[in-house]
XYZ file of C-alpha atoms in Angstrom:
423
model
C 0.000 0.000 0.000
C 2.832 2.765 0.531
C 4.240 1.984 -2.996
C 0.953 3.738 -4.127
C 1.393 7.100 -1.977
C -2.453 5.830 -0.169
C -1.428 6.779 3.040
C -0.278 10.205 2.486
C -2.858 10.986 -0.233
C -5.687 9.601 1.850
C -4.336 11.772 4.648
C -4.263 14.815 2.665
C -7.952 14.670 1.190
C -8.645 14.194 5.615
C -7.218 17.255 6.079
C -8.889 19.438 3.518
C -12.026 17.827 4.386
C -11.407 19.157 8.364
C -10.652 23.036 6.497
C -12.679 22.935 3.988
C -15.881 21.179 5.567
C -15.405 21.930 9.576
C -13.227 25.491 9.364
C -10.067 24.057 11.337
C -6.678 25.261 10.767
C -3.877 22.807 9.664
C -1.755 23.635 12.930
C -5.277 22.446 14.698
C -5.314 19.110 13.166
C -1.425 18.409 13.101
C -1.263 19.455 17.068
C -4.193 16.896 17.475
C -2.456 14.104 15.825
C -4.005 13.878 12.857
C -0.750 12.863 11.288
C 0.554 10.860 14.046
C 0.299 7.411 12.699
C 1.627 8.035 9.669
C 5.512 7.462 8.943
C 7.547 10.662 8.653
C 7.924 10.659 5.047
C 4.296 10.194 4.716
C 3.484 12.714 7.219
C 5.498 15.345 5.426
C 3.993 14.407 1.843
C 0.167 14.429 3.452
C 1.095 18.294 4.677
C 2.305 19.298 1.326
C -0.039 17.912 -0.561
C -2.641 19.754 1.341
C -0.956 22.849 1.509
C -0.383 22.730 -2.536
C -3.560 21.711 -3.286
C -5.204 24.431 -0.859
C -2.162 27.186 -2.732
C -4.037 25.568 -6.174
C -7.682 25.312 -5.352
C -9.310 27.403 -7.742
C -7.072 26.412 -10.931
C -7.953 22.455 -10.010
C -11.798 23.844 -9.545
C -11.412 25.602 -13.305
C -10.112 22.156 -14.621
C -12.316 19.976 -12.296
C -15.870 22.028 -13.687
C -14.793 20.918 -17.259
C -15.455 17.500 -16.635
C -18.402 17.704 -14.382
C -21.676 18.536 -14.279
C -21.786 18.687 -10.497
C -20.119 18.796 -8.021
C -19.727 15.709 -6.082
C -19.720 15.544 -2.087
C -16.750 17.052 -0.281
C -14.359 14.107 0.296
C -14.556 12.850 -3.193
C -14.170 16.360 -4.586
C -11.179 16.871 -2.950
C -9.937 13.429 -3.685
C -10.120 14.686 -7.341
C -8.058 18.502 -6.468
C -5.226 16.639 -4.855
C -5.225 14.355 -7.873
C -5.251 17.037 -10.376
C -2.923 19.272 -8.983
C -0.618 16.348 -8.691
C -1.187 15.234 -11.933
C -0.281 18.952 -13.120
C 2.527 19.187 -11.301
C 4.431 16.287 -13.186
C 3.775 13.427 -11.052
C 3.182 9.972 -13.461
C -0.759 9.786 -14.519
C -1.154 6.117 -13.707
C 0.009 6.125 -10.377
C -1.936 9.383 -9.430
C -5.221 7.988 -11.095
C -5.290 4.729 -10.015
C -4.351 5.523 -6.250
C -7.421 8.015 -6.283
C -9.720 5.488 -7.524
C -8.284 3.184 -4.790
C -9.092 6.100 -2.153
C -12.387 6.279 -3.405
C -13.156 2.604 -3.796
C -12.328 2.173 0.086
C -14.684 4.821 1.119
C -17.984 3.169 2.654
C -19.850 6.411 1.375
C -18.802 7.250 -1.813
C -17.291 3.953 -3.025
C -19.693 4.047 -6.174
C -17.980 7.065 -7.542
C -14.635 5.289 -8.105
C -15.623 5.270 -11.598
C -16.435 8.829 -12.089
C -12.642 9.724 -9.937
C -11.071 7.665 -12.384
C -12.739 9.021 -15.433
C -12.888 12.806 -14.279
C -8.554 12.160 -13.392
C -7.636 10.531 -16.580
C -9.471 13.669 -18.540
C -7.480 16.043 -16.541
C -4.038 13.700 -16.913
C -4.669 14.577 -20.918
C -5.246 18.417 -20.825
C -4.951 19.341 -17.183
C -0.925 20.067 -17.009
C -0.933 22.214 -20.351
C -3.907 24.386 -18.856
C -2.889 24.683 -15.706
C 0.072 27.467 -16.308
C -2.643 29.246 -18.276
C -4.998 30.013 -15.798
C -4.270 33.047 -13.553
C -2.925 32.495 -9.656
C -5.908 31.923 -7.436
C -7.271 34.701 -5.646
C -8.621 34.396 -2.229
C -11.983 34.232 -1.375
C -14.036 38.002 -1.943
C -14.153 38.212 2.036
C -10.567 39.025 2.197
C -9.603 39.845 -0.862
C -12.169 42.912 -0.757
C -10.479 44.745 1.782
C -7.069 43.919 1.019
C -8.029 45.539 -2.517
C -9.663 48.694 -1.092
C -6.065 48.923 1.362
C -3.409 48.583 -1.367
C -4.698 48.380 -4.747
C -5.720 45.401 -7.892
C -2.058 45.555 -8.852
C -1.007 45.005 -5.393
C -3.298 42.679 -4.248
C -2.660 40.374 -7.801
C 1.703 40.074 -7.161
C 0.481 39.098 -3.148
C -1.762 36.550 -5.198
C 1.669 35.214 -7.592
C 3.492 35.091 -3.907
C 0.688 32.890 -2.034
C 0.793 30.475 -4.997
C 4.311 30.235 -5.168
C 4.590 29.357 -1.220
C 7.574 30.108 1.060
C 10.879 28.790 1.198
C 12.626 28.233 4.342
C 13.932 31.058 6.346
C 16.292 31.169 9.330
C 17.721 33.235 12.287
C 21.446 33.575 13.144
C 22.432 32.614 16.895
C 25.854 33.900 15.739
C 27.778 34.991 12.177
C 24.288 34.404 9.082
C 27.256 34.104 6.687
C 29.083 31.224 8.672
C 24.717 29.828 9.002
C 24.426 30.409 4.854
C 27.469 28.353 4.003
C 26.706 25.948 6.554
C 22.731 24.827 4.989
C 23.932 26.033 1.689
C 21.312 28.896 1.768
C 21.615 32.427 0.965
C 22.339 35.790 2.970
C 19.212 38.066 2.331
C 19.138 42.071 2.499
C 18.143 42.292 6.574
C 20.518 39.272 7.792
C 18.599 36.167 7.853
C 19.089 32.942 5.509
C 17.020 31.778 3.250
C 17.363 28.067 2.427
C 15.380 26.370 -1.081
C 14.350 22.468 -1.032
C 15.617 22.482 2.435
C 14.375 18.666 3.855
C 13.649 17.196 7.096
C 14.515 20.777 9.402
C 16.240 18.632 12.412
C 18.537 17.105 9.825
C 19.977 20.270 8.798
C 23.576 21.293 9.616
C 23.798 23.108 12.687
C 19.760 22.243 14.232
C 21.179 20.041 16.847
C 24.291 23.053 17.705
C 21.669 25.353 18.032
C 22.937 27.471 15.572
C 19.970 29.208 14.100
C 15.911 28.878 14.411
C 13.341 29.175 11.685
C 12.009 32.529 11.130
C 10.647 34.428 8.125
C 12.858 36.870 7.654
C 9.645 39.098 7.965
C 9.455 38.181 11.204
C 13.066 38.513 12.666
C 12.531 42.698 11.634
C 10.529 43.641 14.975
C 13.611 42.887 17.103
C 15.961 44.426 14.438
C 13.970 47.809 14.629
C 14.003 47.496 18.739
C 17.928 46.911 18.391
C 18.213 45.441 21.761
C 21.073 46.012 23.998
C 22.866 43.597 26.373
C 21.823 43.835 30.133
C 18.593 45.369 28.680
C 15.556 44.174 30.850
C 12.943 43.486 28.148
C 9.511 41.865 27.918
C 8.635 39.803 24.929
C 4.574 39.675 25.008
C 2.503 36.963 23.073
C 5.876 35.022 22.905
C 5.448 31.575 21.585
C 6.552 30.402 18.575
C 9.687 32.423 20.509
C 11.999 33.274 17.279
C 11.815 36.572 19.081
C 12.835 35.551 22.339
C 15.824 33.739 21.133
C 16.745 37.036 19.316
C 16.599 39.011 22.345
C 18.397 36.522 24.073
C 20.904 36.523 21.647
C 21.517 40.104 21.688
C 22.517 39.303 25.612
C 18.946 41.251 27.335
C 17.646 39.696 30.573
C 14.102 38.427 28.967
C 10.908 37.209 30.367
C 8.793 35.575 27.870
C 4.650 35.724 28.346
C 2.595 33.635 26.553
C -0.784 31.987 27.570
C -0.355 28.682 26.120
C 1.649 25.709 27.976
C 2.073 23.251 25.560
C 3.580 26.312 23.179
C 5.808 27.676 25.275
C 6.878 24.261 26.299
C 8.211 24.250 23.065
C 10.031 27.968 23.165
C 11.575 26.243 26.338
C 13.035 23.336 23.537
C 14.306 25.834 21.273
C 16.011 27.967 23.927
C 17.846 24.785 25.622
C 18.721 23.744 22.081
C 20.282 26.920 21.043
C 22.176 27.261 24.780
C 19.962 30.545 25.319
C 18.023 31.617 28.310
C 15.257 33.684 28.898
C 12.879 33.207 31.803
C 9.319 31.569 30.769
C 6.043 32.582 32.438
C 2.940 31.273 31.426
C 0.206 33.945 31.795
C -2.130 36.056 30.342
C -0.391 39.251 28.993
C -3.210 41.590 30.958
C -2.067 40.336 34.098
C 1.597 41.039 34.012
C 2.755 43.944 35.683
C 6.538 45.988 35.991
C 8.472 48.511 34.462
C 10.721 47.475 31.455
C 13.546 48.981 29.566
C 11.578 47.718 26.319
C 8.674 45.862 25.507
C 8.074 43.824 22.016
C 4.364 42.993 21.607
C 3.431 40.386 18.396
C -0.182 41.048 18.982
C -2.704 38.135 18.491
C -3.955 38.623 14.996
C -5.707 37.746 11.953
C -2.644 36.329 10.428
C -3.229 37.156 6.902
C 0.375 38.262 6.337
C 1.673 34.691 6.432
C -0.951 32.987 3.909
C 1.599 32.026 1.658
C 2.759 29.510 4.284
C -0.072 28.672 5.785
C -2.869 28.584 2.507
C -5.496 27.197 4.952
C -6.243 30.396 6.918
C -8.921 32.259 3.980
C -10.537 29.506 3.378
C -10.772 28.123 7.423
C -11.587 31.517 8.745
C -14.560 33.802 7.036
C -13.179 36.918 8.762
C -15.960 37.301 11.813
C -13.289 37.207 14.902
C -11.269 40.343 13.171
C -13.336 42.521 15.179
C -12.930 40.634 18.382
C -9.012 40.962 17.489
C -8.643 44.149 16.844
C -10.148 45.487 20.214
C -7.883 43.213 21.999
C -4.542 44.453 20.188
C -5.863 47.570 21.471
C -6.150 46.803 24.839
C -2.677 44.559 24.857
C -1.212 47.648 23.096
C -2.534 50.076 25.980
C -1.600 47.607 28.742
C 1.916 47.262 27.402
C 2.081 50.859 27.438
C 2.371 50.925 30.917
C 4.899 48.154 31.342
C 7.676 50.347 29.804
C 9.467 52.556 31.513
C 10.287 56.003 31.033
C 12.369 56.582 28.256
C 12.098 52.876 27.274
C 10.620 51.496 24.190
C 7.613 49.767 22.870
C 7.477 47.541 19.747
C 4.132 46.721 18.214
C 3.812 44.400 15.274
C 1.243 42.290 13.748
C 1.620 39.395 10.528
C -1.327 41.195 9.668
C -2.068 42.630 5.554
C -4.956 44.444 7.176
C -4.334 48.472 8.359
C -6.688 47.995 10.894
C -4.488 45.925 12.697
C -1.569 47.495 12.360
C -1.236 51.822 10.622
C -4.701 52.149 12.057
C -3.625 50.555 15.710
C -0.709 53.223 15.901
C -2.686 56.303 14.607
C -5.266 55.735 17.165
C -2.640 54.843 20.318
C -0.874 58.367 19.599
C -4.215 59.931 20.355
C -5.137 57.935 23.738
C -1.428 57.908 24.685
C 0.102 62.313 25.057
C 3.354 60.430 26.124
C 3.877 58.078 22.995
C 6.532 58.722 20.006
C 6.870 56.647 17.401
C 10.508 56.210 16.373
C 10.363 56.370 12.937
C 14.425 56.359 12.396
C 14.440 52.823 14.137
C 13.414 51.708 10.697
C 16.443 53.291 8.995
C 18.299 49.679 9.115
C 20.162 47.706 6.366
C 18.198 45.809 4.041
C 14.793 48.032 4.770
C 13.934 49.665 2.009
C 11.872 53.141 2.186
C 9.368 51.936 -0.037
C 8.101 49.780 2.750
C 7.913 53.337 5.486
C 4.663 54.217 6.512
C 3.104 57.904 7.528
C 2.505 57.322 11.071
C 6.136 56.111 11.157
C 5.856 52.345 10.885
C 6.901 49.677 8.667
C 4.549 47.659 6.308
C 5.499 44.330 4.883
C 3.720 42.050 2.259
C 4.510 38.862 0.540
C 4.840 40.881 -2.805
C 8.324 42.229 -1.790
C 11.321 40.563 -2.965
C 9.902 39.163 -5.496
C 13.175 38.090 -7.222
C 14.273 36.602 -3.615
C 10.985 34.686 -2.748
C 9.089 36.794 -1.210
C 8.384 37.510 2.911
C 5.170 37.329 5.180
C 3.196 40.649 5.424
C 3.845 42.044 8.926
C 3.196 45.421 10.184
C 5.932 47.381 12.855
C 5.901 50.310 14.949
C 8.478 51.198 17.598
C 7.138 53.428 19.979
C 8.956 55.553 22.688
C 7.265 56.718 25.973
C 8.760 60.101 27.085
C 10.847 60.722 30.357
């Protein structure tokens, strides 16, 4: 049965069933086991063959309607997108059409369609892989893309579309020298420091995981603690820690840290990362309203709506419909306020979001000035190598999307303010 890829492939059309049917998030499902059983190299091909066919979903729909005159239920239908957009990535029609008709066979449901998969697959096999280049890069659903459009623009919003469908290559953090971390994975320096790594493999296997040498972060991501330019000694609070890429650079840069995050099981695994990379930074596991002090700087990643990092995680526009943004932006304005009074005078603030939206991020900033007499925002913090000025906002912040660096792959969308509170 593994010669045929079932495993994987049936694992795959599970998890787009869970997003696509139930609205659950692919770090949901893969934190609940629902790739447990499966052998690593199976695990890792059921992920990506979700995530591509998610990144592909209208162009297999386009091809799919062709050879249809309905759709049919959920589980079959998305038996027949993996299929396609395997088939139209290259991968040998027999294998790919016969495994899917396998899939379906086994089903207890939908077992009589087997015949329909395997007719529908073998059409596409024949004109599906010269088409699919043809059609233009999916655009998320009208929810999102509405006010993404209305924020930066149709041309804008179209290149953000290219880098979604293209997906993200793997980016990394420097515990020491990036050069010494580039030739090390074989991966490349980019502009702002980090290392960006193409067909990288298993991530533990990579030179230098197990010396703690670097951690994964976009190189969108490792900016918010560039722009606060931390100083050793510095008492500083990272808020909404966890993943803890951020931590570890603060760390790095030699500040005494405590790390706040409401989530156990995540910050047991910032706790991992720091022991693996010989860092230290203390861990408290709490909600950010209730922590109280003065700090020399504090670096707040905001819960958020997350839309900047769709290009590596495809399953959040079509899990999410967009109702909790309200519910999130009132809380970043809240955390934001709170935060404001955990910094001391003359210290710093950083505010950032992996938000697209400028209600989460311009908008926060424009409307803390006014509540806050005593708040500056720092807008030569941004004048760093590697930042270009094309990415400055008014109010003094940076703005990030995946369209940037288009030649080098691209970056999440993020959105950073550093903000000083007077003496």
């Amino acid at each position: 049965m593994a010669d045929t890829g079932l495993p994987a492939r049936r694992s795959a059309v599970y998890l787009l069933d869970q997003i696509l049917g139930e609205g659950r998030l692919m770090a949901e499902l893969l934190g609940a086991g629902a790739l447990d059983k499966l052998a690593p190299e199976d695990r890792a091909r059921a992920a990506r063959l979700a995530n591509q066919t998610l990144r592909g979903m209208e162009r297999a729909d386009r091809l799919l309607q062709k050879h249809l005159n309905k759709y049919p239920p959920l589980t079959v239908r998305n038996a027949l997108r993996v299929g396609t957009v395997e088939l139209c990535s290259g991968e040998a029609p027999h294998g790919v059409v016969n495994s899917f008709v396998e899939l379906v066979s086994r089903n207890k449901r939908y077992g009589h369609l087997k015949g329909l998969t395997n007719a529908v697959l073998r059409k596409v096999a024949a004109d599906g892989p010269d088409a699919w280049h043809s059609l233009r890069p999916p655009r998320l659903p009208k929810w999102l893309r509405g006010p993404l459009v209305e924020a930066w623009g149709s041309e804008a919003m179209a290149a953000m579309e290219v880098a979604h469908l293209a997906g993200a290559p793997l980016d990394l953090t420097a515990k020491g020298d990036p050069a010494e971390v580039a030739a090390q994975t074989g991966g490349s320096l980019l502009p702002t420091g980090s290392v960006r790594v193409s067909d990288a493999g298993q991530v533990s296997g990579m030179p230098g995981f197990s010396d703690g040498a670097w951690w994964v972060q976009d190189a969108a991501a490792a900016l918010p603690v560039k722009l606060l330019q931390p100083q050793a000694g510095e008492k500083i609070l990272d808020l909404c820690a966890a993943p803890g890429g951020k931590t570890m650079q603060l760390a790095a840069a030699g500040a005494r840290v405590t790390a706040v995050d409401d989530s156990a099981v995540r910050m047991q695994r910032v706790e991992e990362n720091l022991a693996r990379t010989g860092l230290s930074a203390q861990i408290a596991v709490q909600d950010a309203m209730a922590v109280t002090g003065r700090f020399d700087a504090v670096l707040l990643d905001a819960p958020c709506s997350a839309t900047g990092t769709i290009r590596r995680h495809p399953d959040l526009p079509h899990a999410k419909d967009g109702s909790e943004f309200g519910a999130l932006i009132e809380m970043q304005s809240r955390l934001l306020d709170h935060a404001w009074t955990l910094v001391a005078p003359g210290g710093r603030l950083v505010f950032c979001t992996c938000s697209l939206l400028p209600d989460e991020g311009e908008v926060q900033i424009d409307e803390a000035l006014v509540r806050h007499p005593d708040m500056q925002v720092d807008a030569g913090a941004r004048d760093l190598e590697g930042v270009a000025p094309a990415w400055f906002t008014p109010e003094g912040g940076l703005r990030l999307r995946p369209d940037y660096w288009p030649e080098l792959g691209g970056m999440d969308g993020f959105y950073i303010a550093v903000l000083r509170k007077e003496r």
